[in-house]
Amino acid sequence: MEIKVEPRNAFNGIGVKWSGTYEQAAKGEIRTIQQEFRNRIDQIKNLVNPNIITGLSYHNDANGFTYYLIAEAESLDFIPEGMEGISVPSYTFVTSSYQGEQVHEAYSYLHRWIEQNGFTLNQDELFYLEEYPVKYNPLTDPPRLKIHIPVKEKE
């Protein structure tokens, strides 16, 4: 598993928002929403990269979290009906690509790497960013994604 430290500039995204419990997510609710968004991505007129769907995870609730499925957009000027716009500030991420059913193990491995390599989590707002190929079908394909965990150097 190749791990990189990558800065990422602030960006805008347009997509759909899901809020729920960890149990609901485990039952596949996010995958269903992702497939629905995949079918609507062409409604976003100012895409930066039409080949990537980005997932943003905000753990802002003790019983669950909020997850956005977005496509990066040049601006938030035109937001299709039923979608939302979001601005994401710049971050430094620890990243790695992963394919397979044991996504939680990949996250655990990355968290250990962060601890062992002079970084600490920077999750005041955004907890995780995930990038999926737009051709990935979350209802039928094994998970295939690039994981991004926000970090900062230990002081």
PDB file of C-alpha atoms in Angstrom:
ATOM      1  CA  MET A   1       0.000   0.000   0.000  1.00  0.00           C
ATOM      2  CA  GLU A   2       1.705   3.180  -1.209  1.00  0.00           C
ATOM      3  CA  ILE A   3       1.175   6.130   1.127  1.00  0.00           C
ATOM      4  CA  LYS A   4       1.776   9.768   0.208  1.00  0.00           C
ATOM      5  CA  VAL A   5       1.508  13.128   1.954  1.00  0.00           C
ATOM      6  CA  GLU A   6      -0.238  15.548  -0.394  1.00  0.00           C
ATOM      7  CA  PRO A   7      -1.359  19.158   0.033  1.00  0.00           C
ATOM      8  CA  ARG A   8      -4.653  20.032  -1.615  1.00  0.00           C
ATOM      9  CA  ASN A   9      -5.880  23.523  -2.375  1.00  0.00           C
ATOM     10  CA  ALA A  10      -9.331  24.731  -1.383  1.00  0.00           C
ATOM     11  CA  PHE A  11     -12.069  23.764  -3.820  1.00  0.00           C
ATOM     12  CA  ASN A  12     -15.814  23.934  -4.453  1.00  0.00           C
ATOM     13  CA  GLY A  13     -18.080  20.973  -4.958  1.00  0.00           C
ATOM     14  CA  ILE A  14     -21.665  20.337  -5.955  1.00  0.00           C
ATOM     15  CA  GLY A  15     -23.577  17.230  -5.006  1.00  0.00           C
ATOM     16  CA  VAL A  16     -25.849  15.547  -2.511  1.00  0.00           C
ATOM     17  CA  LYS A  17     -25.821  15.371   1.275  1.00  0.00           C
ATOM     18  CA  TRP A  18     -26.586  12.352   3.460  1.00  0.00           C
ATOM     19  CA  SER A  19     -26.882  12.394   7.267  1.00  0.00           C
ATOM     20  CA  GLY A  20     -27.415   9.294   9.324  1.00  0.00           C
ATOM     21  CA  THR A  21     -26.078   6.757  11.760  1.00  0.00           C
ATOM     22  CA  TYR A  22     -23.088   4.468  11.367  1.00  0.00           C
ATOM     23  CA  GLU A  23     -25.558   1.572  11.284  1.00  0.00           C
ATOM     24  CA  GLN A  24     -27.426   3.108   8.345  1.00  0.00           C
ATOM     25  CA  ALA A  25     -24.145   3.619   6.512  1.00  0.00           C
ATOM     26  CA  ALA A  26     -23.121   0.004   7.175  1.00  0.00           C
ATOM     27  CA  LYS A  27     -26.414  -1.145   5.642  1.00  0.00           C
ATOM     28  CA  GLY A  28     -25.480   0.568   2.362  1.00  0.00           C
ATOM     29  CA  GLU A  29     -27.431   3.819   2.416  1.00  0.00           C
ATOM     30  CA  ILE A  30     -24.428   5.834   1.229  1.00  0.00           C
ATOM     31  CA  ARG A  31     -23.803   3.423  -1.657  1.00  0.00           C
ATOM     32  CA  THR A  32     -27.398   3.904  -2.807  1.00  0.00           C
ATOM     33  CA  ILE A  33     -27.071   7.703  -2.661  1.00  0.00           C
ATOM     34  CA  GLN A  34     -23.727   7.467  -4.473  1.00  0.00           C
ATOM     35  CA  GLN A  35     -25.301   5.509  -7.312  1.00  0.00           C
ATOM     36  CA  GLU A  36     -28.143   8.042  -7.559  1.00  0.00           C
ATOM     37  CA  PHE A  37     -25.622  10.904  -7.681  1.00  0.00           C
ATOM     38  CA  ARG A  38     -23.569   9.039 -10.285  1.00  0.00           C
ATOM     39  CA  ASN A  39     -26.645   9.019 -12.505  1.00  0.00           C
ATOM     40  CA  ARG A  40     -27.076  12.813 -12.103  1.00  0.00           C
ATOM     41  CA  ILE A  41     -23.473  14.057 -12.276  1.00  0.00           C
ATOM     42  CA  ASP A  42     -23.957  15.272 -15.857  1.00  0.00           C
ATOM     43  CA  GLN A  43     -26.409  17.908 -14.533  1.00  0.00           C
ATOM     44  CA  ILE A  44     -23.441  19.804 -13.055  1.00  0.00           C
ATOM     45  CA  LYS A  45     -22.332  22.186 -15.795  1.00  0.00           C
ATOM     46  CA  ASN A  46     -18.937  23.412 -14.559  1.00  0.00           C
ATOM     47  CA  LEU A  47     -17.135  20.216 -13.548  1.00  0.00           C
ATOM     48  CA  VAL A  48     -13.395  20.345 -12.936  1.00  0.00           C
ATOM     49  CA  ASN A  49     -12.932  16.576 -13.372  1.00  0.00           C
ATOM     50  CA  PRO A  50     -15.950  14.616 -14.649  1.00  0.00           C
ATOM     51  CA  ASN A  51     -14.202  11.304 -13.914  1.00  0.00           C
ATOM     52  CA  ILE A  52     -14.079  11.623 -10.091  1.00  0.00           C
ATOM     53  CA  ILE A  53     -16.788  11.584  -7.422  1.00  0.00           C
ATOM     54  CA  THR A  54     -15.606  12.889  -4.059  1.00  0.00           C
ATOM     55  CA  GLY A  55     -16.995  11.790  -0.704  1.00  0.00           C
ATOM     56  CA  LEU A  56     -16.617  14.159   2.262  1.00  0.00           C
ATOM     57  CA  SER A  57     -17.165  12.790   5.754  1.00  0.00           C
ATOM     58  CA  TYR A  58     -18.001  15.151   8.623  1.00  0.00           C
ATOM     59  CA  HIS A  59     -18.408  13.461  12.009  1.00  0.00           C
ATOM     60  CA  ASN A  60     -20.500  16.196  13.576  1.00  0.00           C
ATOM     61  CA  ASP A  61     -22.920  14.043  15.578  1.00  0.00           C
ATOM     62  CA  ALA A  62     -22.251  11.608  18.425  1.00  0.00           C
ATOM     63  CA  ASN A  63     -24.627   9.067  16.870  1.00  0.00           C
ATOM     64  CA  GLY A  64     -23.689   9.471  13.235  1.00  0.00           C
ATOM     65  CA  PHE A  65     -22.183  11.686  10.600  1.00  0.00           C
ATOM     66  CA  THR A  66     -22.799  13.729   7.466  1.00  0.00           C
ATOM     67  CA  TYR A  67     -21.472  12.591   4.110  1.00  0.00           C
ATOM     68  CA  TYR A  68     -21.418  14.644   0.918  1.00  0.00           C
ATOM     69  CA  LEU A  69     -21.040  13.046  -2.492  1.00  0.00           C
ATOM     70  CA  ILE A  70     -19.831  15.796  -4.787  1.00  0.00           C
ATOM     71  CA  ALA A  71     -18.098  16.598  -8.014  1.00  0.00           C
ATOM     72  CA  GLU A  72     -15.509  19.348  -7.932  1.00  0.00           C
ATOM     73  CA  ALA A  73     -16.879  22.447  -9.666  1.00  0.00           C
ATOM     74  CA  GLU A  74     -15.300  25.665 -10.928  1.00  0.00           C
ATOM     75  CA  SER A  75     -17.894  27.684  -9.015  1.00  0.00           C
ATOM     76  CA  LEU A  76     -21.110  27.363  -7.037  1.00  0.00           C
ATOM     77  CA  ASP A  77     -23.034  29.630  -9.431  1.00  0.00           C
ATOM     78  CA  PHE A  78     -25.323  26.918 -10.806  1.00  0.00           C
ATOM     79  CA  ILE A  79     -26.497  24.195  -8.429  1.00  0.00           C
ATOM     80  CA  PRO A  80     -28.991  21.693  -9.867  1.00  0.00           C
ATOM     81  CA  GLU A  81     -32.261  21.151  -8.016  1.00  0.00           C
ATOM     82  CA  GLY A  82     -31.906  18.699  -5.138  1.00  0.00           C
ATOM     83  CA  MET A  83     -28.154  19.281  -4.856  1.00  0.00           C
ATOM     84  CA  GLU A  84     -26.040  21.471  -2.588  1.00  0.00           C
ATOM     85  CA  GLY A  85     -22.831  23.421  -2.934  1.00  0.00           C
ATOM     86  CA  ILE A  86     -19.959  23.139  -0.485  1.00  0.00           C
ATOM     87  CA  SER A  87     -16.582  24.868  -0.163  1.00  0.00           C
ATOM     88  CA  VAL A  88     -13.706  22.818   1.218  1.00  0.00           C
ATOM     89  CA  PRO A  89     -10.644  24.648   2.608  1.00  0.00           C
ATOM     90  CA  SER A  90      -7.086  23.603   1.834  1.00  0.00           C
ATOM     91  CA  TYR A  91      -5.680  20.642   3.755  1.00  0.00           C
ATOM     92  CA  THR A  92      -2.657  18.402   3.881  1.00  0.00           C
ATOM     93  CA  PHE A  93      -3.687  14.769   3.486  1.00  0.00           C
ATOM     94  CA  VAL A  94      -2.152  11.369   3.987  1.00  0.00           C
ATOM     95  CA  THR A  95      -3.424   9.448   0.959  1.00  0.00           C
ATOM     96  CA  SER A  96      -3.511   5.949  -0.425  1.00  0.00           C
ATOM     97  CA  SER A  97      -5.460   4.128  -3.106  1.00  0.00           C
ATOM     98  CA  TYR A  98      -7.371   1.010  -2.096  1.00  0.00           C
ATOM     99  CA  GLN A  99      -9.426  -1.665  -3.804  1.00  0.00           C
ATOM    100  CA  GLY A 100     -11.224  -4.433  -1.914  1.00  0.00           C
ATOM    101  CA  GLU A 101     -13.882  -5.184   0.669  1.00  0.00           C
ATOM    102  CA  GLN A 102     -11.808  -4.405   3.804  1.00  0.00           C
ATOM    103  CA  VAL A 103     -11.813  -0.603   3.573  1.00  0.00           C
ATOM    104  CA  HIS A 104     -11.782  -0.282   7.382  1.00  0.00           C
ATOM    105  CA  GLU A 105      -8.456  -2.169   7.464  1.00  0.00           C
ATOM    106  CA  ALA A 106      -6.957   0.326   5.011  1.00  0.00           C
ATOM    107  CA  TYR A 107      -8.098   3.170   7.266  1.00  0.00           C
ATOM    108  CA  SER A 108      -6.584   1.450  10.321  1.00  0.00           C
ATOM    109  CA  TYR A 109      -3.286   0.977   8.486  1.00  0.00           C
ATOM    110  CA  LEU A 110      -3.221   4.672   7.487  1.00  0.00           C
ATOM    111  CA  HIS A 111      -3.980   5.784  11.047  1.00  0.00           C
ATOM    112  CA  ARG A 112      -1.041   3.710  12.329  1.00  0.00           C
ATOM    113  CA  TRP A 113       1.216   5.182   9.625  1.00  0.00           C
ATOM    114  CA  ILE A 114       0.173   8.719  10.627  1.00  0.00           C
ATOM    115  CA  GLU A 115       1.073   8.045  14.278  1.00  0.00           C
ATOM    116  CA  GLN A 116       4.429   6.482  13.363  1.00  0.00           C
ATOM    117  CA  ASN A 117       5.534   9.154  10.896  1.00  0.00           C
ATOM    118  CA  GLY A 118       5.351  12.443  12.771  1.00  0.00           C
ATOM    119  CA  PHE A 119       1.800  13.501  11.952  1.00  0.00           C
ATOM    120  CA  THR A 120      -1.380  14.020  13.911  1.00  0.00           C
ATOM    121  CA  LEU A 121      -4.975  14.092  12.719  1.00  0.00           C
ATOM    122  CA  ASN A 122      -6.407  17.439  11.613  1.00  0.00           C
ATOM    123  CA  GLN A 123     -10.092  16.586  11.842  1.00  0.00           C
ATOM    124  CA  ASP A 124     -11.655  19.674  13.414  1.00  0.00           C
ATOM    125  CA  GLU A 125     -14.172  19.719  10.550  1.00  0.00           C
ATOM    126  CA  LEU A 126     -13.506  17.312   7.688  1.00  0.00           C
ATOM    127  CA  PHE A 127     -12.749  13.780   8.878  1.00  0.00           C
ATOM    128  CA  TYR A 128     -12.130  12.016   5.572  1.00  0.00           C
ATOM    129  CA  LEU A 129     -12.131  12.685   1.862  1.00  0.00           C
ATOM    130  CA  GLU A 130     -12.597   9.778  -0.537  1.00  0.00           C
ATOM    131  CA  GLU A 131     -12.264   9.841  -4.320  1.00  0.00           C
ATOM    132  CA  TYR A 132     -14.108   7.311  -6.469  1.00  0.00           C
ATOM    133  CA  PRO A 133     -13.860   6.784 -10.222  1.00  0.00           C
ATOM    134  CA  VAL A 134     -17.168   7.870 -11.761  1.00  0.00           C
ATOM    135  CA  LYS A 135     -17.376   4.478 -13.516  1.00  0.00           C
ATOM    136  CA  TYR A 136     -17.272   2.659 -10.165  1.00  0.00           C
ATOM    137  CA  ASN A 137     -20.703   1.193  -9.389  1.00  0.00           C
ATOM    138  CA  PRO A 138     -21.065   1.153  -5.584  1.00  0.00           C
ATOM    139  CA  LEU A 139     -23.983  -1.285  -5.724  1.00  0.00           C
ATOM    140  CA  THR A 140     -22.171  -4.035  -7.659  1.00  0.00           C
ATOM    141  CA  ASP A 141     -18.400  -3.397  -7.669  1.00  0.00           C
ATOM    142  CA  PRO A 142     -15.978  -4.031  -4.803  1.00  0.00           C
ATOM    143  CA  PRO A 143     -14.893  -0.734  -3.203  1.00  0.00           C
ATOM    144  CA  ARG A 144     -12.294   1.188  -5.227  1.00  0.00           C
ATOM    145  CA  LEU A 145     -11.195   4.544  -3.873  1.00  0.00           C
ATOM    146  CA  LYS A 146      -8.417   6.916  -2.931  1.00  0.00           C
ATOM    147  CA  ILE A 147      -8.495   7.651   0.796  1.00  0.00           C
ATOM    148  CA  HIS A 148      -7.455  11.082   2.119  1.00  0.00           C
ATOM    149  CA  ILE A 149      -7.027  11.704   5.855  1.00  0.00           C
ATOM    150  CA  PRO A 150      -6.416  15.333   6.949  1.00  0.00           C
ATOM    151  CA  VAL A 151      -3.211  15.691   8.965  1.00  0.00           C
ATOM    152  CA  LYS A 152      -0.750  18.204  10.341  1.00  0.00           C
ATOM    153  CA  GLU A 153       2.792  17.748  11.558  1.00  0.00           C
ATOM    154  CA  LYS A 154       3.195  16.977  15.248  1.00  0.00           C
ATOM    155  CA  GLU A 155       4.420  19.938  17.237  1.00  0.00           C
TER     156      GLU A 155
END
